[in-house]
Coordinates of C-alpha atoms in Angstrom, one line a residue:
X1 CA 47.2 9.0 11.0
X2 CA 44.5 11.7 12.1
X3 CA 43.7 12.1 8.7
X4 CA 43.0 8.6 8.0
X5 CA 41.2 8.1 11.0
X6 CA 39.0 11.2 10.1
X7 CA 38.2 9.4 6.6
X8 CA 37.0 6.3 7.9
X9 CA 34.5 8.0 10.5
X10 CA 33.8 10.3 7.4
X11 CA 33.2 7.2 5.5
X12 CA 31.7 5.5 8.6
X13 CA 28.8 8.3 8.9
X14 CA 28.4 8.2 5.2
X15 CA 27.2 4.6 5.4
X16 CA 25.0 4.8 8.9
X17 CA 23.2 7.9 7.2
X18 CA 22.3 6.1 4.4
X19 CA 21.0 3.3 5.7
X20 CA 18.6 2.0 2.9
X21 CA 17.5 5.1 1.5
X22 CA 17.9 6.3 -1.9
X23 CA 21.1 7.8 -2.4
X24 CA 21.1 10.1 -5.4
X25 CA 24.2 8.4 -6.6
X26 CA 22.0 4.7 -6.4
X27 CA 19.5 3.5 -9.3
X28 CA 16.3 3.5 -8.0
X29 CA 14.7 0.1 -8.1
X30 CA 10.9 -1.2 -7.3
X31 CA 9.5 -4.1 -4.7
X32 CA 6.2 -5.5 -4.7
X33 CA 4.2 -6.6 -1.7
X34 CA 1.9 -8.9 -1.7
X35 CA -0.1 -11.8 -0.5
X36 CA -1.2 -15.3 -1.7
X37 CA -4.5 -17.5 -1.0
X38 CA -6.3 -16.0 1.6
X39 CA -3.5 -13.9 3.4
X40 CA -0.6 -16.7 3.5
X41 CA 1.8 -14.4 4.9
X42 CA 4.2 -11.7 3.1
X43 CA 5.8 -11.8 -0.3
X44 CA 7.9 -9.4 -2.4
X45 CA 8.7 -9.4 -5.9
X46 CA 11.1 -6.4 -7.8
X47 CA 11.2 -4.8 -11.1
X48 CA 13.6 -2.9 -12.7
X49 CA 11.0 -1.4 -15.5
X50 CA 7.7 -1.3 -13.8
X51 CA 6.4 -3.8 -16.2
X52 CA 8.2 -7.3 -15.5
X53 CA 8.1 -8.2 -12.1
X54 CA 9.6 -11.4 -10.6
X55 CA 9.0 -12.6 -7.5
X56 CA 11.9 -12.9 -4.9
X57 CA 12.7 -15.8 -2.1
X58 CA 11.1 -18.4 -5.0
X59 CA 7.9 -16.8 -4.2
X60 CA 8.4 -18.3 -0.3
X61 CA 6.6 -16.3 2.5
X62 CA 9.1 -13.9 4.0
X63 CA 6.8 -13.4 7.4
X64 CA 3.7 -15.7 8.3
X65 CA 0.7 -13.7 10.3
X66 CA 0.6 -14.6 14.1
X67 CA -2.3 -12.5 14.9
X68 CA -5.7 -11.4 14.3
X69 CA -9.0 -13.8 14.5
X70 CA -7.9 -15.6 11.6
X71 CA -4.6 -15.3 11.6
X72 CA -3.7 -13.8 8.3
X73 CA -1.7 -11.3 6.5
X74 CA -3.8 -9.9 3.6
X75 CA -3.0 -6.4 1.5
X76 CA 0.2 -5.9 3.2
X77 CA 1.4 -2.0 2.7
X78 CA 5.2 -1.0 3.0
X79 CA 6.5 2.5 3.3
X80 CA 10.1 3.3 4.3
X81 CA 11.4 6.4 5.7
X82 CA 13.9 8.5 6.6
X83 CA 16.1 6.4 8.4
X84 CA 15.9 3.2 6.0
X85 CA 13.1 1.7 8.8
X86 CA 10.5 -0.3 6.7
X87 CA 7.0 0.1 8.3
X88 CA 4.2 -2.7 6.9
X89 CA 0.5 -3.0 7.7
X90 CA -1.5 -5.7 7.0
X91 CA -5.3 -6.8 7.4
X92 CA -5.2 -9.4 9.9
X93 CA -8.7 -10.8 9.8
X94 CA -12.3 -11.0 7.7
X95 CA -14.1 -9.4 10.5
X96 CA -11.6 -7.6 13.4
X97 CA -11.9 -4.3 14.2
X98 CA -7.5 -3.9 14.3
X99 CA -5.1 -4.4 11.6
X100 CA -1.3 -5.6 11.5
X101 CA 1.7 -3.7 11.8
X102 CA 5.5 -4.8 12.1
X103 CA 8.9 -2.8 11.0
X104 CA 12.2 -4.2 9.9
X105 CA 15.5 -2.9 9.0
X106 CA 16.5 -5.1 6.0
X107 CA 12.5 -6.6 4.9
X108 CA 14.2 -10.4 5.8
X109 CA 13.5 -9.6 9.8
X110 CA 10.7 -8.1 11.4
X111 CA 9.6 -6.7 14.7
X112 CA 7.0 -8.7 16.8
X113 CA 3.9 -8.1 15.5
X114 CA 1.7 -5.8 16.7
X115 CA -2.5 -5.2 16.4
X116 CA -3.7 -2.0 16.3
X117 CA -7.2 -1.5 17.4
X118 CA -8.6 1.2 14.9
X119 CA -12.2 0.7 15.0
X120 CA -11.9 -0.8 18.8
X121 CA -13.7 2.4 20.5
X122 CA -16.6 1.8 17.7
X123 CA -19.1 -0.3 18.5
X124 CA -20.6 -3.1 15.9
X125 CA -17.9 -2.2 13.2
X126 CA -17.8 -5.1 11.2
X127 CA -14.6 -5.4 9.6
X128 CA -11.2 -3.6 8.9
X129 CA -9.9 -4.3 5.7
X130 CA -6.9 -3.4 3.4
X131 CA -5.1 -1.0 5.5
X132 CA -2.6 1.4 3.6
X133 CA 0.2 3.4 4.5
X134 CA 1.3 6.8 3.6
X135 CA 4.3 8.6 4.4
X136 CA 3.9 12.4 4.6
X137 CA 7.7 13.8 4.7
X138 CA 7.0 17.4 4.7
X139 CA 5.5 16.5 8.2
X140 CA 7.2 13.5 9.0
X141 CA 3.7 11.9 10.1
X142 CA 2.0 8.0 8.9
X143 CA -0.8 8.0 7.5
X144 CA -2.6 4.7 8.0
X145 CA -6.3 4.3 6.1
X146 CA -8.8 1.7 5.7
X147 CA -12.2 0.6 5.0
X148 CA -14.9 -0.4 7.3
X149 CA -18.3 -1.0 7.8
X150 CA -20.7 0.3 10.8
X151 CA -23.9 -0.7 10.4
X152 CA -26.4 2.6 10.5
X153 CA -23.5 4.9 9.8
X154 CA -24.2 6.1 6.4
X155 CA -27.8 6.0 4.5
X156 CA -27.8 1.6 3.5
X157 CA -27.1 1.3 -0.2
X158 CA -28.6 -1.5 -2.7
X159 CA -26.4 -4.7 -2.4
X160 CA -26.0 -7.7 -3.7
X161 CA -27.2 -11.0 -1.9
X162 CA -23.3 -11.9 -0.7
X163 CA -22.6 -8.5 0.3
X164 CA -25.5 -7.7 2.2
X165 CA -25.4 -5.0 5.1
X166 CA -21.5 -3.8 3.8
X167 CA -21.5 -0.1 3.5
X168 CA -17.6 0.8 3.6
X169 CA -15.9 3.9 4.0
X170 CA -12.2 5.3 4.5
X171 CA -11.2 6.0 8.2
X172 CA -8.2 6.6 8.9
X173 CA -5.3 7.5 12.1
X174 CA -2.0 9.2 11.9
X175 CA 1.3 8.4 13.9
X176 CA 5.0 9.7 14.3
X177 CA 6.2 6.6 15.8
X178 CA 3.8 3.7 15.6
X179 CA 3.4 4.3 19.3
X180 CA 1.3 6.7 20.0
X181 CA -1.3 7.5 17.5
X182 CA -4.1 10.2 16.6
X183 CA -8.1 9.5 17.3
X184 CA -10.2 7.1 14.4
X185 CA -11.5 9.8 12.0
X186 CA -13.7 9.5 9.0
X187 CA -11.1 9.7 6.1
X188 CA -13.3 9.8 2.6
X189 CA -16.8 9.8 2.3
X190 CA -17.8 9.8 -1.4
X191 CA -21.3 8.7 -1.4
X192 CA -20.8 5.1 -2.3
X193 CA -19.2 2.5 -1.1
X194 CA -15.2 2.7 -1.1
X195 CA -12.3 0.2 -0.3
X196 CA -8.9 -0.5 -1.0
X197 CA -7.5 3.5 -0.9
X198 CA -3.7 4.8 -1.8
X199 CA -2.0 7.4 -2.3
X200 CA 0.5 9.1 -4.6
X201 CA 2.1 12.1 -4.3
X202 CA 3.2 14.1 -7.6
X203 CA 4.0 17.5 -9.1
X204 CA 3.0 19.1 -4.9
X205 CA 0.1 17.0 -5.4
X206 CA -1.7 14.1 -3.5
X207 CA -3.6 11.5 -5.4
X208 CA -6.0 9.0 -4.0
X209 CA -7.1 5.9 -5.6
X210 CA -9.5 4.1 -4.1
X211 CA -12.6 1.1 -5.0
X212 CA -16.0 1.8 -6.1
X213 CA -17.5 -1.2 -4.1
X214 CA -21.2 -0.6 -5.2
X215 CA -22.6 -4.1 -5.6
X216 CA -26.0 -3.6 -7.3
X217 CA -25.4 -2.4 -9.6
X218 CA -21.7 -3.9 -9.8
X219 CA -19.4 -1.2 -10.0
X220 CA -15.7 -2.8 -9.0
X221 CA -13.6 -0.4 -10.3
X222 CA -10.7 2.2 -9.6
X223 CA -11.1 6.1 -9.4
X224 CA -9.2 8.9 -8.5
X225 CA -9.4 12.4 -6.9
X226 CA -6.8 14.7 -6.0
X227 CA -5.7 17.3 -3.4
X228 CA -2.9 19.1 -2.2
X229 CA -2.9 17.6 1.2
X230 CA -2.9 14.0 1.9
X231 CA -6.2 14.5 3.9
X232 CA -9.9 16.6 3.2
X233 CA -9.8 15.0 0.0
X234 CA -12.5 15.9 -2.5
X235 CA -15.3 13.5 -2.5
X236 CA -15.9 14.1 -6.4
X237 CA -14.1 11.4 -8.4
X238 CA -13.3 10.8 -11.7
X239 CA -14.8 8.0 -14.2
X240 CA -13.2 4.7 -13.9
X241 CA -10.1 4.4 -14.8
X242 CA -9.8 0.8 -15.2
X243 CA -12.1 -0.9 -18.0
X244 CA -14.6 -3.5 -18.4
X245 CA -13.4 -5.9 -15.1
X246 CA -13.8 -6.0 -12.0
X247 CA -10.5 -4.5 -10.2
X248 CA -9.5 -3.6 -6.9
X249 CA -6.6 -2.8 -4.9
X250 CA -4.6 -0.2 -6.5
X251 CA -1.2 0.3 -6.1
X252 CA 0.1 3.5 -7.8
X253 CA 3.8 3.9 -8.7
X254 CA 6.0 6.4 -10.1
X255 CA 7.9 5.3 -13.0
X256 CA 9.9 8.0 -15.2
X257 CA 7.5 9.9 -16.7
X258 CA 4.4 7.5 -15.9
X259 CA 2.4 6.9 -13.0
X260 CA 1.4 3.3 -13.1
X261 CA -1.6 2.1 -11.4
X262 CA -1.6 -1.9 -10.5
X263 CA -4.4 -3.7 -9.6
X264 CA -5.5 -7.3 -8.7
X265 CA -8.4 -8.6 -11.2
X266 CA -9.4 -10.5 -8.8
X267 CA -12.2 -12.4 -10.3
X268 CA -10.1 -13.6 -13.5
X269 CA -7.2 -14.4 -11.0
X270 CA -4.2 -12.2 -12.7
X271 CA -3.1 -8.5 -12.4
X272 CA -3.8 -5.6 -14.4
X273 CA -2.6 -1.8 -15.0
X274 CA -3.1 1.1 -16.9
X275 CA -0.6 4.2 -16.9
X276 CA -1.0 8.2 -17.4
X277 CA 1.7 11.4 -17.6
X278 CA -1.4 14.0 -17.3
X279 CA -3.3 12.0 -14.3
X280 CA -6.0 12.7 -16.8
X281 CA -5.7 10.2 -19.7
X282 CA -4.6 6.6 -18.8
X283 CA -4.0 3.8 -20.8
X284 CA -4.4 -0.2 -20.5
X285 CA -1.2 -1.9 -20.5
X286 CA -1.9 -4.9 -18.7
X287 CA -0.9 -6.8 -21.7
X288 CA 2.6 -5.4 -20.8
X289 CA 3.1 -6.3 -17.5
X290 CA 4.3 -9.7 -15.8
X291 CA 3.3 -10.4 -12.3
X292 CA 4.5 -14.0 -10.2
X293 CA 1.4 -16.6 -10.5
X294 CA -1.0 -15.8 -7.4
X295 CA -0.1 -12.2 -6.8
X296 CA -3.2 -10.7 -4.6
X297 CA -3.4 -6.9 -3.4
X298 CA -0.2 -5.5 -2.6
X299 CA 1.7 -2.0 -2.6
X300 CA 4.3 -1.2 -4.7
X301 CA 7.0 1.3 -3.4
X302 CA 10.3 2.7 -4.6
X303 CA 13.7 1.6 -3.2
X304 CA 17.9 2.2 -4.1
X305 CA 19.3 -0.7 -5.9
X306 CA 21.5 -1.9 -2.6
X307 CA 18.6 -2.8 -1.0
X308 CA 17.3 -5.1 -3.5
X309 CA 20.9 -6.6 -4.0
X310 CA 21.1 -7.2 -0.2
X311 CA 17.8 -9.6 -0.6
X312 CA 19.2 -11.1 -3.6
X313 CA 22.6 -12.1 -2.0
X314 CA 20.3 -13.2 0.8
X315 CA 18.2 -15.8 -0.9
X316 CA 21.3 -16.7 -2.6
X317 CA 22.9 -17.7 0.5

């Protein structure tokens, strides 16, 4: 009798410690976040390949924004950590100086939604858009960055007529616990304008994507620079590694032996990627890839294959 008590808390621990994570005995799978229209509200959709992806729920919202000016939930990022906790920030507005967050166990139920008020203690910011999360395990510390715009903040830049007076950079804050968080600091400054930023870490090194938003001349494409911290990042990019469209929000993901970059093409209405093993050489496959109809900027992130059968048994029910 001891002994079979001993095996089922044995087996009982087993289970609580690997709440959601990625067992190395579990197939990793991949989610995709994302919104549709102007920030409807959460949706996910999953691959098993990195290239087909289907949307989940029959592409229903999953959470609906309750806060914010306008009310929406636009660019939603999801991270998980060590304890199987989903974390998920959002922009929640065109023009607020706070973004989104919310946490859930099983991505079906979410915490009340909270606004954090990045850009609150500087005056005349005009926006805060496309905030991303990182997850630094070696110090068990959030990164969240975004762009925004304060007016007189950096030398003005030529702009187009419906972009007038936006001069973006990277900011960015850092947490433990999503209740108590570090002081708004200037995150990447590369000498243009720059949105829509992400990270990937690979090979003990750190990888950001981000937007040239240059207007005038258009720019609207992704580049990348690297470090070996996921801060101080060099402000010398590469060339564009997307091609002859406009592209933002990249979502970078790690599959096999590829990283896979995803990107909305916003103005043709459909998604895009290209892929690399070197970091240096990538190639266009978005002739490859399947996305659900409507797909705008989301985050792709890794998770073990019980987690996406728990959703799917979910819808199915």
């Amino acid at each position: 009798m001891k002994n079979l008590i001993g095996l089922v808390l044995v087996t009982l621990c087993l289970c609580a410690c690997n709440n959601n994570q990625i067992s190395k005995n579990e197939r990793e799978v991949y989610l995709f976040s994302y919104f549709k229209g102007n920030g409807d509200g959460l949706h996910l959709a999953y691959s098993e390949d990195g290239l087909k992806w289907e949307a989940l729920f029959d592409d229903s919202v999953l959470l609906k924004p309750e806060i914010g000016k306008d009310k929406l939930m636009r660019d939603p990022s999801i991270v998980q950590d060590e304890s199987g906790t989903f974390h998920m920030v959002w922009t929640t507005g065109w023009w607020d100086q706070g973004i989104g967050y919310a946490s859930s166990q099983d991505l079906i139920h979410w915490s009340e939604q909270q606004n954090i008020p990045v850009m609150g203690k500087f005056e005349g910011t005009r926006n805060s858009w496309a905030p991303e999360l990182f997850y630094d395990r070696k110090e068990k510390t959030f990164y969240i960055f975004w762009a925004s715009t304060i007016p007189g903040a950096f030398p003005e830049l030529p702009t187009s007529e419906s972009e007038k007076g936006l001069n973006h950079r990277q900011y960015y804050i850092t947490t433990k616990d999503f209740k108590t968080f570090s002081e708004t600091r200037l995150f990447f400054e590369p000498g243009f304008s720059v949105i829509d930023g992400a990270i990937l870490e690979k090979d003990d090194l750190y990888y950001l994507f981000v937007k040239n938003e240059n207007s005038a001349p258009a720019e609207k494409n992704i580049r990348v620079t690297s470090h070996t911290k996921p801060y101080g990042f060099p402000t010398e990019v590469s060339e564009p590694i997307t091609g002859d469209y406009w592209a933002e929000g990249p979502a970078p993901l790690l599959v096999g032996d590829y990283v896979y970059v995803y990107f909305d093409k916003y103005t043709q209405g459909k998604y895009g990627a290209v892929r690399s093993k070197d970091m240096q050489h990538w190639e266009d496959v978005s002739v490859s890839i399947s996305f659900p109809d409507g797909i705008r900027h989301g985050t792709a992130f890794r998770v073990s294959e019980s987690v996406l059968v728990k959703l799917k048994n979910r819808f199915s029910k």
